[in-house]
Coordinates of N, CA and C in Angstrom, one line a residue:
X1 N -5.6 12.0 9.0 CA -5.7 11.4 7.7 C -4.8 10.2 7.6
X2 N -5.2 9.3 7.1 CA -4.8 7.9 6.6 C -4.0 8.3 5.5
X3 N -2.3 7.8 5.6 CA -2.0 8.0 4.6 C -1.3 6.4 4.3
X4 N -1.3 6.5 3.0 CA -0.6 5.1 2.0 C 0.8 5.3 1.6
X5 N 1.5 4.2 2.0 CA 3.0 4.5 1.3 C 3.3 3.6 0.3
X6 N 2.5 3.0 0.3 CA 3.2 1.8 -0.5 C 4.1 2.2 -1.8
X7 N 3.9 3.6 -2.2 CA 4.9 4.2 -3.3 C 6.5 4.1 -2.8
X8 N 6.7 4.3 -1.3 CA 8.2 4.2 -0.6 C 8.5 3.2 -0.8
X9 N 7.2 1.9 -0.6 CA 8.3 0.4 -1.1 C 8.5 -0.6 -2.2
X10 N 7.2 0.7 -3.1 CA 7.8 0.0 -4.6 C 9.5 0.7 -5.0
X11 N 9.2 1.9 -4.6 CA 10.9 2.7 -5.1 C 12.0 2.1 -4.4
X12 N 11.7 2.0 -3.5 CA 12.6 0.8 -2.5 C 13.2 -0.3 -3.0
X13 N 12.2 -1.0 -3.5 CA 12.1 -2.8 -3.9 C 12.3 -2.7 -5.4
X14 N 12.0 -1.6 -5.7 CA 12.1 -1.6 -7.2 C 11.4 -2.0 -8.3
X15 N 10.4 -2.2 -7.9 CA 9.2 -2.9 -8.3 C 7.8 -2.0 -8.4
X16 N 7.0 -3.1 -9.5 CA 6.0 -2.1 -10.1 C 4.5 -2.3 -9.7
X17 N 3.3 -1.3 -9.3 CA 2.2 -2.4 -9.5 C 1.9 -3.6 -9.9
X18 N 2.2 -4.0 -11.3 CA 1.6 -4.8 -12.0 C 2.6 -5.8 -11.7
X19 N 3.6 -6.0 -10.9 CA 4.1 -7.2 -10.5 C 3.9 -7.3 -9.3
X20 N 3.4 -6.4 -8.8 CA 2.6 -6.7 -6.9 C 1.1 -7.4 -7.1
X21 N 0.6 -6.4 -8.6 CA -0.5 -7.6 -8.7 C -0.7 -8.6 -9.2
X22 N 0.4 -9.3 -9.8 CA 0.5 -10.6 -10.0 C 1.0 -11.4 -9.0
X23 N 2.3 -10.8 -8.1 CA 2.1 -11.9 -7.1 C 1.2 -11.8 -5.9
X24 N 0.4 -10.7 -5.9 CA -1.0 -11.2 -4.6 C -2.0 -11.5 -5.2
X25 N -2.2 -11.0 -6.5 CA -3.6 -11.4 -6.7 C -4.7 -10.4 -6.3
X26 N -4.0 -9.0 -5.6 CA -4.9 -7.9 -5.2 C -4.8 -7.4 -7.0
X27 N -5.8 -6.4 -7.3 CA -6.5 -6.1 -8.9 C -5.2 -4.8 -8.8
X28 N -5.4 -4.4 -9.9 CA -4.4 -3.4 -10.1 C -5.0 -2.4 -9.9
X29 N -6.0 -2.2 -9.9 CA -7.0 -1.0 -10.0 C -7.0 -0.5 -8.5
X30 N -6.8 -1.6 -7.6 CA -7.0 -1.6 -6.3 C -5.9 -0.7 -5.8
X31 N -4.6 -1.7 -6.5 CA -3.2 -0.9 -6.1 C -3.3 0.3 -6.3
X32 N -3.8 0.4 -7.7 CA -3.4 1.9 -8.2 C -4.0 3.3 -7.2
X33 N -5.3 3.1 -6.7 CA -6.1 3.7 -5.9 C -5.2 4.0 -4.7
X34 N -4.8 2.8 -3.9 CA -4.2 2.8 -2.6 C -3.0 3.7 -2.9
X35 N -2.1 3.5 -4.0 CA -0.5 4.3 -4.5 C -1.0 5.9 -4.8
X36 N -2.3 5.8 -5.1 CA -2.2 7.3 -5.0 C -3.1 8.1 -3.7
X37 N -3.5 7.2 -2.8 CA -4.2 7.4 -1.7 C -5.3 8.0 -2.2
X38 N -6.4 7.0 -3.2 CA -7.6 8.0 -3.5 C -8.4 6.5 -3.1
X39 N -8.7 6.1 -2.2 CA -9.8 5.3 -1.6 C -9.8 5.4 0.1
X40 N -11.2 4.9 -0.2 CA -12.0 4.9 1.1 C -11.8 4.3 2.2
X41 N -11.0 2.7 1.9 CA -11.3 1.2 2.6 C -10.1 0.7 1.9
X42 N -9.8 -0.3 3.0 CA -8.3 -1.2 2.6 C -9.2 -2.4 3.5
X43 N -8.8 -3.3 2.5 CA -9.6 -4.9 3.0 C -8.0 -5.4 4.2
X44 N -9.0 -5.9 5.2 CA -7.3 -6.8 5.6 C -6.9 -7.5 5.1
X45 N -7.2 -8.6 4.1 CA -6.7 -9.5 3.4 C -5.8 -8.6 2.4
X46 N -6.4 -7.6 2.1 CA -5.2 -6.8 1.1 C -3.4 -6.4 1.9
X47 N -4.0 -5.7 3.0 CA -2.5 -5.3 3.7 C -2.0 -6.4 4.4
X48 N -2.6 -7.7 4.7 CA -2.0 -8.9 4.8 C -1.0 -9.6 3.8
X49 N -1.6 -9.8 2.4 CA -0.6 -9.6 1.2 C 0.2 -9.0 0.7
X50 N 0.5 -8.2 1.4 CA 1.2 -6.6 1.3 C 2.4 -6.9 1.9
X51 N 1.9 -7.2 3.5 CA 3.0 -7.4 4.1 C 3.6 -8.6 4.2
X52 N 2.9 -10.0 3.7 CA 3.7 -10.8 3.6 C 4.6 -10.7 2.6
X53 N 4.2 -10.0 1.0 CA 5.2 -10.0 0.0 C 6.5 -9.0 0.2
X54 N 6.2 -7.8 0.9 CA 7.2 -7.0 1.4 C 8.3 -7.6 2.9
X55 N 7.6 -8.7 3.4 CA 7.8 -8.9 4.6 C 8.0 -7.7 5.5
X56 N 7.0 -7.5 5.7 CA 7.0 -5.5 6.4 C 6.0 -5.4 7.5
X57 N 6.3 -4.3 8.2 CA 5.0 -4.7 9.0 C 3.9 -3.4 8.4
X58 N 2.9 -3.7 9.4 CA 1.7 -2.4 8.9 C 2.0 -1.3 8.8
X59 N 2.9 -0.9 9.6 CA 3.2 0.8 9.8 C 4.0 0.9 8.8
X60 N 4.5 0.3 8.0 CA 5.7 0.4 6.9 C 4.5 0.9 5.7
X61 N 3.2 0.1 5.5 CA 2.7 0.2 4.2 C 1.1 1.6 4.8
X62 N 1.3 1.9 5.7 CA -0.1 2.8 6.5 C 0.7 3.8 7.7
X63 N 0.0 5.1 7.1 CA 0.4 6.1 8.5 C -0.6 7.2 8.8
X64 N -0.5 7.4 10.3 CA -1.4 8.4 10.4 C -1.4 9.6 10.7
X65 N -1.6 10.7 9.3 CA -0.8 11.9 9.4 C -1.7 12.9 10.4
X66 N -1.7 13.6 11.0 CA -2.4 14.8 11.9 C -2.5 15.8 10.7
X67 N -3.3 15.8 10.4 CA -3.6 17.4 9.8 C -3.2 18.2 10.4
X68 N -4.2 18.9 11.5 CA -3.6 19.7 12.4 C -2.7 20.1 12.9
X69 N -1.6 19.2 12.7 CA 0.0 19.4 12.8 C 0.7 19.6 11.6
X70 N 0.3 19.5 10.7 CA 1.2 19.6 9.2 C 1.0 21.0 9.1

């Protein structure tokens, strides 16, 4: 399972959706989906924006959990 963290680096950074979606320009609706890991598809242009605004790399905002081991 694909999991989403980007909740560890808003609490982190301190910071909210709605000011991630003003400085990428990704929709809020988008964020909001991804923050609670209820979507299907992540555009690269989105985790591109991501990590440039966090300066982070991929594995910071994406992980891949084994079911079968949890």
């Amino acid at each position: 399972m694909i999991e989403i963290k980007l909740q560890n680096i808003l609490n982190r950074e301190e910071r909210s959706l709605n000011w991630v979606s003003i400085k990428t320009g990704i929709a809020y609706s988008t964020l909001h989906k991804l923050n609670n890991n209820n979507t299907t598809s992540i555009s690269f242009n989105t985790l591109d924006a991501l990590c440039k605004l966090f300066k982070c790399k991929l594995t910071d905002i994406i992980d891949f959990v084994d079911e079968e081991k949890r």
